[in-house]
mmCIF file of C-alpha atoms and ligand atoms in Angstrom:
data_model
loop_
_atom_site.group_PDB
_atom_site.id
_atom_site.type_symbol
_atom_site.label_atom_id
_atom_site.label_comp_id
_atom_site.label_asym_id
_atom_site.label_seq_id
_atom_site.Cartn_x
_atom_site.Cartn_y
_atom_site.Cartn_z
ATOM 1 C CA MET A 1 -35.640 119.862 -73.131
ATOM 2 C CA LYS A 2 -33.493 117.706 -70.866
ATOM 3 C CA ILE A 3 -34.101 117.808 -67.115
ATOM 4 C CA VAL A 4 -30.870 118.921 -65.433
ATOM 5 C CA ALA A 5 -32.050 119.482 -61.835
ATOM 6 C CA ILE A 6 -35.126 119.184 -59.603
ATOM 7 C CA GLU A 7 -35.350 121.325 -56.475
ATOM 8 C CA ALA A 8 -37.699 120.797 -53.530
ATOM 9 C CA VAL A 9 -37.936 123.991 -51.479
ATOM 10 C CA PRO A 10 -39.937 123.913 -48.212
ATOM 11 C CA PHE A 11 -41.899 127.004 -47.273
ATOM 12 C CA THR A 12 -44.416 127.931 -44.602
ATOM 13 C CA ILE A 13 -47.144 130.559 -44.889
ATOM 14 C CA PRO A 14 -49.583 131.132 -41.994
ATOM 15 C CA TYR A 15 -53.340 130.879 -42.355
ATOM 16 C CA ARG A 16 -55.616 133.798 -41.437
ATOM 17 C CA LYS A 17 -57.867 131.240 -39.747
ATOM 18 C CA PRO A 18 -57.429 127.481 -39.483
ATOM 19 C CA LEU A 19 -59.394 125.094 -41.709
ATOM 20 C CA ARG A 20 -60.912 122.262 -39.642
ATOM 21 C CA PHE A 21 -62.399 119.050 -41.030
ATOM 22 C CA ALA A 22 -63.051 115.474 -39.864
ATOM 23 C CA SER A 23 -59.583 114.060 -40.579
ATOM 24 C CA GLY A 24 -57.448 117.021 -39.476
ATOM 25 C CA GLU A 25 -56.888 120.763 -39.411
ATOM 26 C CA VAL A 26 -54.548 123.193 -41.127
ATOM 27 C CA HIS A 27 -53.050 126.250 -39.412
ATOM 28 C CA GLU A 28 -50.250 126.990 -41.850
ATOM 29 C CA ALA A 29 -49.374 126.037 -45.396
ATOM 30 C CA ASP A 30 -46.182 124.018 -44.940
ATOM 31 C CA HIS A 31 -45.838 123.126 -48.625
ATOM 32 C CA VAL A 32 -42.934 122.274 -50.906
ATOM 33 C CA LEU A 33 -42.148 124.315 -54.018
ATOM 34 C CA VAL A 34 -40.882 122.026 -56.763
ATOM 35 C CA ARG A 35 -38.738 123.461 -59.563
ATOM 36 C CA VAL A 36 -37.710 121.469 -62.615
ATOM 37 C CA HIS A 37 -34.736 122.987 -64.468
ATOM 38 C CA THR A 38 -33.918 122.079 -68.084
ATOM 39 C CA ASP A 39 -30.756 122.433 -70.149
ATOM 40 C CA ASP A 40 -32.466 125.284 -72.064
ATOM 41 C CA GLY A 41 -32.500 127.354 -68.877
ATOM 42 C CA VAL A 42 -36.273 126.870 -68.476
ATOM 43 C CA VAL A 43 -37.714 126.417 -64.958
ATOM 44 C CA GLY A 44 -41.095 124.732 -64.393
ATOM 45 C CA VAL A 45 -42.817 125.085 -61.006
ATOM 46 C CA ALA A 46 -45.535 123.400 -58.954
ATOM 47 C CA GLU A 47 -46.305 122.947 -55.251
ATOM 48 C CA ALA A 48 -46.774 119.828 -53.121
ATOM 49 C CA PRO A 49 -49.091 120.174 -50.084
ATOM 50 C CA PRO A 50 -48.297 117.471 -47.484
ATOM 51 C CA ARG A 51 -51.443 115.852 -46.090
ATOM 52 C CA PRO A 52 -50.251 113.311 -43.507
ATOM 53 C CA TYR A 53 -53.845 112.587 -42.392
ATOM 54 C CA THR A 54 -54.811 111.728 -45.962
ATOM 55 C CA TYR A 55 -51.787 110.188 -47.713
ATOM 56 C CA GLY A 56 -49.081 109.944 -45.036
ATOM 57 C CA GLU A 57 -46.748 112.512 -46.619
ATOM 58 C CA THR A 58 -45.045 115.297 -44.657
ATOM 59 C CA GLN A 59 -43.056 118.331 -45.792
ATOM 60 C CA ALA A 60 -39.863 116.468 -44.828
ATOM 61 C CA SER A 61 -40.868 113.248 -46.602
ATOM 62 C CA ILE A 62 -41.742 115.136 -49.799
ATOM 63 C CA ARG A 63 -38.335 116.841 -49.799
ATOM 64 C CA ALA A 64 -36.557 113.585 -49.068
ATOM 65 C CA VAL A 65 -38.258 111.504 -51.749
ATOM 66 C CA ILE A 66 -37.658 114.179 -54.385
ATOM 67 C CA ASP A 67 -34.029 114.852 -53.398
ATOM 68 C CA GLN A 68 -33.017 111.252 -52.784
ATOM 69 C CA ILE A 69 -35.084 109.238 -55.279
ATOM 70 C CA PHE A 70 -36.997 111.217 -57.916
ATOM 71 C CA ALA A 71 -34.377 113.813 -58.892
ATOM 72 C CA PRO A 72 -31.574 111.246 -59.439
ATOM 73 C CA GLU A 73 -33.993 109.039 -61.445
ATOM 74 C CA LEU A 74 -35.270 111.816 -63.705
ATOM 75 C CA VAL A 75 -32.236 114.001 -64.389
ATOM 76 C CA GLY A 76 -31.143 113.412 -67.989
ATOM 77 C CA LEU A 77 -34.648 112.582 -69.289
ATOM 78 C CA SER A 78 -36.394 114.823 -71.832
ATOM 79 C CA LEU A 79 -39.635 116.607 -70.911
ATOM 80 C CA LEU A 80 -41.186 114.672 -73.796
ATOM 81 C CA GLU A 81 -40.402 111.285 -72.230
ATOM 82 C CA ARG A 82 -43.427 111.569 -69.969
ATOM 83 C CA GLU A 83 -44.125 107.826 -69.909
ATOM 84 C CA VAL A 84 -40.527 107.157 -68.895
ATOM 85 C CA VAL A 85 -40.765 109.821 -66.185
ATOM 86 C CA HIS A 86 -43.868 108.101 -64.804
ATOM 87 C CA ALA A 87 -42.428 104.608 -65.109
ATOM 88 C CA ARG A 88 -39.545 105.791 -62.921
ATOM 89 C CA LEU A 89 -41.763 107.660 -60.444
ATOM 90 C CA ASP A 90 -43.952 104.563 -60.152
ATOM 91 C CA ARG A 91 -41.014 102.453 -58.970
ATOM 92 C CA THR A 92 -41.716 104.159 -55.628
ATOM 93 C CA VAL A 93 -45.089 103.380 -54.043
ATOM 94 C CA GLY A 94 -47.242 106.137 -52.540
ATOM 95 C CA ASN A 95 -45.998 109.745 -52.295
ATOM 96 C CA PRO A 96 -48.808 111.139 -54.468
ATOM 97 C CA ALA A 97 -48.254 114.851 -53.722
ATOM 98 C CA ALA A 98 -44.495 114.624 -54.370
ATOM 99 C CA LYS A 99 -45.018 112.767 -57.670
ATOM 100 C CA SER A 100 -47.763 115.145 -58.768
ATOM 101 C CA ALA A 101 -45.724 118.283 -58.151
ATOM 102 C CA VAL A 102 -42.843 116.832 -60.193
ATOM 103 C CA ASP A 103 -45.286 115.929 -62.991
ATOM 104 C CA MET A 104 -46.897 119.384 -63.056
ATOM 105 C CA ALA A 105 -43.561 121.218 -62.895
ATOM 106 C CA CYS A 106 -42.486 119.161 -65.954
ATOM 107 C CA TRP A 107 -45.666 120.234 -67.769
ATOM 108 C CA ASP A 108 -45.022 123.871 -66.799
ATOM 109 C CA ALA A 109 -41.469 123.577 -68.128
ATOM 110 C CA LEU A 110 -42.776 121.999 -71.339
ATOM 111 C CA GLY A 111 -45.300 124.811 -71.859
ATOM 112 C CA ARG A 112 -42.655 127.457 -71.231
ATOM 113 C CA THR A 113 -40.272 125.695 -73.637
ATOM 114 C CA LEU A 114 -42.930 125.563 -76.368
ATOM 115 C CA ASP A 115 -44.251 129.044 -75.479
ATOM 116 C CA LEU A 116 -47.747 127.575 -75.052
ATOM 117 C CA PRO A 117 -50.166 127.490 -72.084
ATOM 118 C CA VAL A 118 -50.394 124.081 -70.363
ATOM 119 C CA THR A 119 -54.192 124.376 -70.290
ATOM 120 C CA GLN A 120 -54.191 124.446 -74.101
ATOM 121 C CA LEU A 121 -51.787 121.531 -74.323
ATOM 122 C CA LEU A 122 -54.117 119.575 -72.032
ATOM 123 C CA GLY A 123 -57.396 120.256 -73.807
ATOM 124 C CA GLY A 124 -58.160 123.960 -74.250
ATOM 125 C CA TYR A 125 -61.886 123.630 -73.537
ATOM 126 C CA SER A 126 -62.502 126.825 -71.532
ATOM 127 C CA ASP A 127 -60.541 129.676 -70.006
ATOM 128 C CA ARG A 128 -62.278 129.658 -66.603
ATOM 129 C CA MET A 129 -64.212 127.684 -64.000
ATOM 130 C CA ARG A 130 -66.945 128.488 -61.543
ATOM 131 C CA VAL A 131 -65.614 128.339 -57.991
ATOM 132 C CA SER A 132 -66.822 126.245 -55.065
ATOM 133 C CA HIS A 133 -65.748 127.316 -51.560
ATOM 134 C CA MET A 134 -64.996 124.887 -48.686
ATOM 135 C CA VAL A 135 -66.465 125.827 -45.309
ATOM 136 C CA GLY A 136 -64.662 124.156 -42.377
ATOM 137 C CA PHE A 137 -65.924 123.298 -38.890
ATOM 138 C CA ALA A 138 -66.889 126.256 -36.703
ATOM 139 C CA PRO A 139 -69.954 127.317 -34.714
ATOM 140 C CA ASP A 140 -72.987 127.695 -37.028
ATOM 141 C CA GLY A 141 -72.886 131.498 -36.929
ATOM 142 C CA ALA A 142 -69.232 131.605 -38.019
ATOM 143 C CA MET A 143 -69.835 129.127 -40.863
ATOM 144 C CA VAL A 144 -72.775 131.196 -42.096
ATOM 145 C CA ALA A 145 -70.835 134.468 -41.777
ATOM 146 C CA GLU A 146 -67.941 133.031 -43.785
ATOM 147 C CA ALA A 147 -70.207 131.751 -46.566
ATOM 148 C CA GLU A 148 -72.040 135.092 -46.750
ATOM 149 C CA ARG A 149 -68.746 137.016 -46.883
ATOM 150 C CA VAL A 150 -67.379 134.779 -49.633
ATOM 151 C CA ARG A 151 -70.628 135.072 -51.593
ATOM 152 C CA ASP A 152 -70.817 138.848 -51.205
ATOM 153 C CA THR A 153 -67.113 139.503 -51.859
ATOM 154 C CA TYR A 154 -66.360 137.001 -54.636
ATOM 155 C CA GLY A 155 -69.777 136.101 -56.054
ATOM 156 C CA ILE A 156 -69.298 132.419 -55.115
ATOM 157 C CA THR A 157 -72.592 130.515 -54.903
ATOM 158 C CA THR A 158 -71.391 126.915 -54.461
ATOM 159 C CA PHE A 159 -70.267 125.697 -51.026
ATOM 160 C CA LYS A 160 -68.802 122.419 -49.809
ATOM 161 C CA VAL A 161 -69.554 122.031 -46.108
ATOM 162 C CA LYS A 162 -67.252 119.930 -43.956
ATOM 163 C CA VAL A 163 -69.084 117.309 -41.873
ATOM 164 C CA GLY A 164 -68.172 114.109 -39.997
ATOM 165 C CA ARG A 165 -66.437 113.554 -36.627
ATOM 166 C CA ARG A 166 -68.758 116.070 -34.925
ATOM 167 C CA PRO A 167 -72.083 114.585 -33.765
ATOM 168 C CA VAL A 168 -74.527 114.174 -36.646
ATOM 169 C CA SER A 169 -76.949 116.674 -35.088
ATOM 170 C CA VAL A 170 -74.253 119.394 -35.003
ATOM 171 C CA ASP A 171 -73.389 119.005 -38.689
ATOM 172 C CA VAL A 172 -77.032 118.755 -39.696
ATOM 173 C CA GLY A 173 -77.655 121.980 -37.755
ATOM 174 C CA ALA A 174 -74.787 123.747 -39.531
ATOM 175 C CA CYS A 175 -76.019 122.693 -42.975
ATOM 176 C CA ARG A 176 -79.551 123.776 -42.101
ATOM 177 C CA ALA A 177 -78.293 127.161 -40.862
ATOM 178 C CA LEU A 178 -76.360 127.638 -44.127
ATOM 179 C CA ARG A 179 -79.368 126.736 -46.282
ATOM 180 C CA GLU A 180 -81.648 129.047 -44.300
ATOM 181 C CA ALA A 181 -79.214 131.972 -44.484
ATOM 182 C CA LEU A 182 -78.126 131.549 -48.108
ATOM 183 C CA GLY A 183 -81.504 130.649 -49.588
ATOM 184 C CA PRO A 184 -82.483 128.099 -52.235
ATOM 185 C CA ASP A 185 -80.282 129.366 -55.058
ATOM 186 C CA VAL A 186 -76.850 128.437 -53.728
ATOM 187 C CA GLU A 187 -75.461 124.938 -54.261
ATOM 188 C CA LEU A 188 -74.575 123.071 -51.061
ATOM 189 C CA TYR A 189 -72.793 119.732 -50.747
ATOM 190 C CA VAL A 190 -71.042 117.937 -47.892
ATOM 191 C CA ASP A 191 -67.668 116.235 -47.346
ATOM 192 C CA GLY A 192 -67.226 113.882 -44.370
ATOM 193 C CA ASN A 193 -63.513 113.011 -44.759
ATOM 194 C CA ARG A 194 -64.336 109.448 -43.593
ATOM 195 C CA GLY A 195 -65.663 110.739 -40.276
ATOM 196 C CA TRP A 196 -68.955 108.829 -40.015
ATOM 197 C CA THR A 197 -70.001 105.210 -39.962
ATOM 198 C CA PRO A 198 -72.365 104.213 -42.767
ATOM 199 C CA SER A 199 -75.319 104.267 -40.360
ATOM 200 C CA GLU A 200 -74.401 107.756 -39.090
ATOM 201 C CA ALA A 201 -74.038 108.920 -42.689
ATOM 202 C CA ALA A 202 -77.429 107.477 -43.604
ATOM 203 C CA ARG A 203 -79.029 109.156 -40.591
ATOM 204 C CA ALA A 204 -77.410 112.497 -41.505
ATOM 205 C CA LEU A 205 -78.487 112.327 -45.145
ATOM 206 C CA HIS A 206 -82.020 111.422 -44.043
ATOM 207 C CA ALA A 207 -82.086 114.392 -41.636
ATOM 208 C CA MET A 208 -80.877 116.714 -44.418
ATOM 209 C CA ALA A 209 -83.194 115.355 -47.103
ATOM 210 C CA ASP A 210 -84.977 118.710 -47.426
ATOM 211 C CA LEU A 211 -81.729 120.741 -47.814
ATOM 212 C CA ASP A 212 -81.246 119.975 -51.532
ATOM 213 C CA LEU A 213 -77.656 118.727 -51.138
ATOM 214 C CA THR A 214 -76.129 118.011 -54.532
ATOM 215 C CA LEU A 215 -73.250 115.713 -53.465
ATOM 216 C CA SER A 216 -72.019 113.738 -50.446
ATOM 217 C CA GLU A 217 -68.271 113.156 -50.438
ATOM 218 C CA GLU A 218 -66.321 110.460 -48.590
ATOM 219 C CA LEU A 219 -68.718 110.214 -45.634
ATOM 220 C CA CYS A 220 -67.204 106.928 -44.422
ATOM 221 C CA PRO A 221 -63.871 105.126 -44.834
ATOM 222 C CA ALA A 222 -62.992 103.165 -47.971
ATOM 223 C CA ASP A 223 -62.573 100.030 -45.866
ATOM 224 C CA ASP A 224 -66.270 100.129 -44.979
ATOM 225 C CA VAL A 225 -66.680 98.168 -48.198
ATOM 226 C CA LEU A 226 -70.223 96.882 -47.775
ATOM 227 C CA GLY A 227 -71.329 99.922 -45.774
ATOM 228 C CA ARG A 228 -70.351 102.316 -48.561
ATOM 229 C CA ARG A 229 -72.125 100.169 -51.124
ATOM 230 C CA TRP A 230 -75.216 100.066 -48.917
ATOM 231 C CA LEU A 231 -75.150 103.845 -48.414
ATOM 232 C CA THR A 232 -74.626 104.658 -52.095
ATOM 233 C CA ALA A 233 -77.494 102.340 -53.074
ATOM 234 C CA ARG A 234 -79.967 103.866 -50.653
ATOM 235 C CA THR A 235 -79.276 107.619 -50.966
ATOM 236 C CA THR A 236 -80.509 109.857 -53.755
ATOM 237 C CA VAL A 237 -77.572 112.242 -53.146
ATOM 238 C CA PRO A 238 -74.680 111.214 -55.456
ATOM 239 C CA THR A 239 -71.693 109.929 -53.460
ATOM 240 C CA VAL A 240 -68.225 111.240 -54.346
ATOM 241 C CA ALA A 241 -65.028 109.246 -53.787
ATOM 242 C CA ASP A 242 -62.142 111.555 -52.878
ATOM 243 C CA GLU A 243 -59.229 110.188 -50.816
ATOM 244 C CA SER A 244 -60.438 106.616 -51.426
ATOM 245 C CA ALA A 245 -59.794 107.022 -55.175
ATOM 246 C CA VAL A 246 -56.184 108.143 -55.543
ATOM 247 C CA THR A 247 -55.143 105.695 -58.271
ATOM 248 C CA SER A 248 -56.883 104.564 -61.461
ATOM 249 C CA GLY A 249 -57.336 101.122 -59.921
ATOM 250 C CA GLN A 250 -59.029 102.593 -56.861
ATOM 251 C CA VAL A 251 -61.284 104.680 -59.110
ATOM 252 C CA THR A 252 -62.316 101.509 -60.940
ATOM 253 C CA ARG A 253 -62.992 99.680 -57.674
ATOM 254 C CA GLU A 254 -65.009 102.518 -56.141
ATOM 255 C CA LEU A 255 -67.214 102.906 -59.206
ATOM 256 C CA LEU A 256 -67.663 99.244 -60.133
ATOM 257 C CA ASP A 257 -68.259 98.281 -56.481
ATOM 258 C CA GLY A 258 -71.100 100.796 -56.312
ATOM 259 C CA ALA A 259 -69.205 102.421 -53.405
ATOM 260 C CA ALA A 260 -69.357 105.855 -55.065
ATOM 261 C CA THR A 261 -71.089 107.377 -58.054
ATOM 262 C CA MET A 262 -68.658 110.227 -58.783
ATOM 263 C CA ILE A 263 -64.930 110.962 -58.437
ATOM 264 C CA SER A 264 -63.099 114.001 -57.065
ATOM 265 C CA ILE A 265 -60.020 114.750 -59.175
ATOM 266 C CA LYS A 266 -57.202 116.572 -57.393
ATOM 267 C CA THR A 267 -54.199 117.679 -59.406
ATOM 268 C CA ALA A 268 -52.278 117.862 -56.102
ATOM 269 C CA ARG A 269 -52.419 114.037 -55.895
ATOM 270 C CA THR A 270 -52.576 112.929 -59.552
ATOM 271 C CA GLY A 271 -50.767 115.802 -61.289
ATOM 272 C CA PHE A 272 -51.821 116.505 -64.868
ATOM 273 C CA THR A 273 -50.791 113.198 -66.434
ATOM 274 C CA ALA A 274 -52.581 110.813 -64.072
ATOM 275 C CA SER A 275 -55.512 113.229 -63.588
ATOM 276 C CA GLN A 276 -56.095 113.062 -67.329
ATOM 277 C CA ARG A 277 -56.158 109.243 -67.136
ATOM 278 C CA VAL A 278 -58.691 109.354 -64.290
ATOM 279 C CA LEU A 279 -60.792 111.963 -66.088
ATOM 280 C CA HIS A 280 -60.989 109.940 -69.285
ATOM 281 C CA GLN A 281 -61.643 106.780 -67.285
ATOM 282 C CA CYS A 282 -64.587 108.473 -65.535
ATOM 283 C CA GLU A 283 -65.897 109.852 -68.808
ATOM 284 C CA GLY A 284 -65.744 106.383 -70.364
ATOM 285 C CA LEU A 285 -67.495 104.809 -67.395
ATOM 286 C CA GLY A 286 -70.190 107.494 -67.344
ATOM 287 C CA SER A 287 -69.189 108.931 -63.982
ATOM 288 C CA GLU A 288 -69.243 112.665 -63.231
ATOM 289 C CA VAL A 289 -66.214 114.364 -61.692
ATOM 290 C CA VAL A 290 -65.583 117.349 -59.446
ATOM 291 C CA MET A 291 -62.277 119.245 -59.363
ATOM 292 C CA GLY A 292 -61.308 118.978 -55.706
ATOM 293 C CA ASN A 293 -59.017 120.944 -53.405
ATOM 294 C CA GLN A 294 -56.111 119.442 -51.482
ATOM 295 C CA ILE A 295 -56.050 122.607 -49.350
ATOM 296 C CA ASP A 296 -53.990 124.188 -52.103
ATOM 297 C CA GLY A 297 -52.184 127.498 -52.193
ATOM 298 C CA GLN A 298 -52.231 129.726 -55.259
ATOM 299 C CA ILE A 299 -49.738 127.634 -57.241
ATOM 300 C CA GLY A 300 -51.809 124.496 -56.672
ATOM 301 C CA THR A 301 -54.999 126.378 -57.465
ATOM 302 C CA ALA A 302 -53.505 127.641 -60.750
ATOM 303 C CA CYS A 303 -52.805 123.976 -61.566
ATOM 304 C CA THR A 304 -56.354 122.869 -60.692
ATOM 305 C CA VAL A 305 -58.030 125.537 -62.818
ATOM 306 C CA ALA A 306 -55.610 124.970 -65.733
ATOM 307 C CA PHE A 307 -56.599 121.293 -65.730
ATOM 308 C CA GLY A 308 -60.286 121.637 -64.845
ATOM 309 C CA ALA A 309 -60.984 124.302 -67.459
ATOM 310 C CA ALA A 310 -59.054 122.371 -70.120
ATOM 311 C CA HIS A 311 -61.560 119.504 -70.291
ATOM 312 C CA ARG A 312 -65.281 119.513 -71.070
ATOM 313 C CA HIS A 313 -66.034 116.819 -68.478
ATOM 314 C CA SER A 314 -64.308 118.636 -65.575
ATOM 315 C CA ALA A 315 -65.421 122.156 -66.536
ATOM 316 C CA ARG A 316 -69.124 121.419 -66.013
ATOM 317 C CA ARG A 317 -69.195 121.717 -62.233
ATOM 318 C CA ALA A 318 -67.774 124.429 -59.987
ATOM 319 C CA GLY A 319 -64.191 123.552 -58.990
ATOM 320 C CA GLU A 320 -62.854 123.873 -55.429
ATOM 321 C CA LEU A 321 -60.533 126.803 -56.124
ATOM 322 C CA SER A 322 -60.802 129.229 -53.229
ATOM 323 C CA ASN A 323 -58.856 127.740 -50.305
ATOM 324 C CA PHE A 324 -56.012 130.206 -50.863
ATOM 325 C CA LEU A 325 -58.341 132.957 -49.602
ATOM 326 C CA ASP A 326 -57.761 131.548 -46.103
ATOM 327 C CA MET A 327 -53.989 132.044 -46.354
ATOM 328 C CA ALA A 328 -52.285 135.211 -45.084
ATOM 329 C CA ASP A 329 -50.043 135.474 -48.180
ATOM 330 C CA ASP A 330 -48.689 133.411 -51.072
ATOM 331 C CA LEU A 331 -45.723 133.101 -53.423
ATOM 332 C CA LEU A 332 -47.110 134.395 -56.720
ATOM 333 C CA ALA A 333 -45.835 137.691 -58.128
ATOM 334 C CA GLU A 334 -49.368 138.370 -59.402
ATOM 335 C CA PRO A 335 -51.993 136.914 -57.024
ATOM 336 C CA LEU A 336 -54.982 134.918 -58.306
ATOM 337 C CA GLU A 337 -58.289 136.768 -58.171
ATOM 338 C CA ILE A 338 -61.824 135.415 -58.062
ATOM 339 C CA HIS A 339 -64.472 137.641 -59.657
ATOM 340 C CA GLY A 340 -68.166 136.982 -60.238
ATOM 341 C CA GLY A 341 -67.791 133.510 -58.726
ATOM 342 C CA GLU A 342 -65.237 132.492 -61.369
ATOM 343 C CA LEU A 343 -61.493 131.963 -61.557
ATOM 344 C CA ALA A 344 -59.834 132.528 -64.934
ATOM 345 C CA VAL A 345 -56.960 130.374 -66.144
ATOM 346 C CA ARG A 346 -53.726 132.338 -66.258
ATOM 347 C CA PRO A 347 -52.775 133.216 -69.828
ATOM 348 C CA GLY A 348 -49.144 132.897 -70.823
ATOM 349 C CA PRO A 349 -46.779 129.994 -71.379
ATOM 350 C CA GLY A 350 -46.779 127.025 -69.029
ATOM 351 C CA LEU A 351 -49.007 127.655 -66.028
ATOM 352 C CA GLY A 352 -48.748 131.415 -66.648
ATOM 353 C CA ILE A 353 -47.479 132.063 -63.115
ATOM 354 C CA GLU A 354 -44.286 133.595 -61.739
ATOM 355 C CA ILE A 355 -42.857 133.148 -58.238
ATOM 356 C CA ASP A 356 -42.058 136.377 -56.396
ATOM 357 C CA PRO A 357 -38.390 135.934 -55.336
ATOM 358 C CA ASP A 358 -38.768 138.195 -52.281
ATOM 359 C CA LYS A 359 -41.775 136.246 -51.023
ATOM 360 C CA LEU A 360 -40.007 132.951 -51.552
ATOM 361 C CA ALA A 361 -36.931 134.243 -49.687
ATOM 362 C CA HIS A 362 -39.214 135.347 -46.847
ATOM 363 C CA TYR A 363 -41.238 132.129 -46.495
ATOM 364 C CA ARG A 364 -38.730 129.412 -47.377
ATOM 365 C CA THR A 365 -37.580 127.446 -44.367
ATOM 366 C CA ASP A 366 -34.452 125.662 -45.642
HETATM 367 C C1 MUC B 401 -61.158 117.512 -49.102
HETATM 368 O O1 MUC B 401 -61.829 117.544 -50.114
HETATM 369 O O2 MUC B 401 -61.213 116.499 -48.448
HETATM 370 C C2 MUC B 401 -59.154 117.826 -46.632
HETATM 371 C C3 MUC B 401 -58.246 116.830 -46.498
HETATM 372 C C4 MUC B 401 -57.653 116.640 -47.747
HETATM 373 O O3 MUC B 401 -56.769 115.809 -48.060
HETATM 374 O O4 MUC B 401 -58.217 117.473 -48.657
HETATM 375 C C5 MUC B 401 -59.075 118.359 -47.986
HETATM 376 C C6 MUC B 401 -60.301 118.685 -48.702
HETATM 377 MG MG1 MG B 402 -62.787 115.552 -49.753
#
């Protein structure tokens, strides 16, 4: 079970249509495939999606930190020395997506070594999650058409609508158009990616008070310390901390400050090990969680559902598991499929996924 090598392979897969949101936009998946090799000949995999507008990482920085710092520090350790692995990773500040992909590839390698699914090693609560779909910025008609297509094709009835940066009236109009078209039975919530001031956010929530929004995520920046507290205290829509709550300490601050009432957990930024810490922390503090999406491909989505379904606390809500539908292709030999609004966890050892070597050869850019 000794780690003998860690590879960081860059690849680029185009999107069918770009995803646009307040802090950026994505036209292609320029991710990094991470492979952890052990002395038993086992290979664990995971993917790191660079989000420079959220955490400052790029495809090149993820490769560099893994090749130059993490791989030399971890080679020689056993897969069972998880605390040592994390103590070494934590010598480097930041780099959440790079660290998380290394962590999850180690878990995949451990599951394959033990011939057990990671989801069962983590908690084994359920074998599936309901799916929530993210709808990015577009004219109202296009946002409605996308939501209707996703509902009709995949049975998805929970939608996270991107807001912020555009004028409040435009986003309010889009949310109203979605509610009118989809009817009262779908779940709608909004994510501002820090795009509004607290007063704009308050005005937007007031204008959408009749739309039955279930959550409002990261409407204003974490540094709006008093503004976020003010907003959270005055709205009846629970406020979700996403990119403001990357570490356990930030989760504590957000919740105890009254800056947010819930936490988005993303395996792409906290892996399995630190996501489990955050999950248990939230459970202990009485805060709900939502399994978020870091604009993941299919490998990342397999990780999110393996984690989200494994725990009672994270399996309650629909998880954000459908971004890969926007991509033109992916690397898995057997693609993920959403049916009846649900995504099943892959059975089989580790994450239960295999990389298609021809697809990797086609999309890798090194
Ligand atoms: C989300 O929930 O914010 C957009 C930027 C990012 O880092 O994640 C996505 C989705
Ligand atoms: Mg978010």
